[in-house]
Amino acid sequence: MSESAEWTKGAAAISYQRCACCAHVQYFRRDFCAACGSLALTDHAASGEGTIYATSLVCRAATPETRAHVPYNIVLVDMREGFRMMAHGDQDLAIGDVVSARFVPFAGATVPYFERTR
Ligand SMILES: [Zn+2]
C-alpha cells in the first residue's frame, strides 16, 4: 500500500482511502476497509471541498501552544468524496455552508482550515 501526501505528515493535502470491493471511503487510515474488511484499499487526494456538518467554538485552550489561537472554531465537514473530517474553520461558519480547505500554521503544525466558498 502506498502512502500519499497528507497534512498529518507535513504536506498541504488531505487524503483518504477507498475500498476496491465495496467502494466505502474512509478518512482515518487503516489497513482494512471499515465496512467490509477488505484489504484492497487505494489512497486518493481529496478536493478539499465539502459542507459543514457541525461547528464548535473552542474558548479554552487545551495546551499552552494553542492558547494564542483562542477562540477558534472546530468544524466537522462532510467532504465531497464521502468522508467526514474534523478541522479548523472560520468562526462564522454555519451548518450547511459550502466550504473549501486551505492550509494554515497552527501550534507548530500545518493544518487544514475551512472557509466558505460562496
Ligand atoms: Zn469495503
Short mmCIF file of C-alpha atoms and ligand atoms in Angstrom, two decimals, residues 19 21-24 33 35-38, ligand 1:
data_model
loop_
_atom_site.label_atom_id
_atom_site.label_comp_id
_atom_site.label_asym_id
_atom_site.label_seq_id
_atom_site.Cartn_x
_atom_site.Cartn_y
_atom_site.Cartn_z
CA CYS A 19 -12.23 0.23 -0.86
CA CYS A 21 -14.51 -4.15 -3.14
CA CYS A 22 -17.42 -2.15 -1.71
CA ALA A 23 -16.50 1.48 -2.62
CA HIS A 24 -16.57 2.56 1.05
CA CYS A 33 -11.92 -1.46 4.97
CA ALA A 35 -17.20 -1.53 6.12
CA CYS A 36 -16.33 -4.93 4.63
CA GLY A 37 -12.89 -5.85 5.98
CA SER A 38 -11.23 -5.99 2.56
ZN ZN B 1 -15.05 -2.42 1.66
#
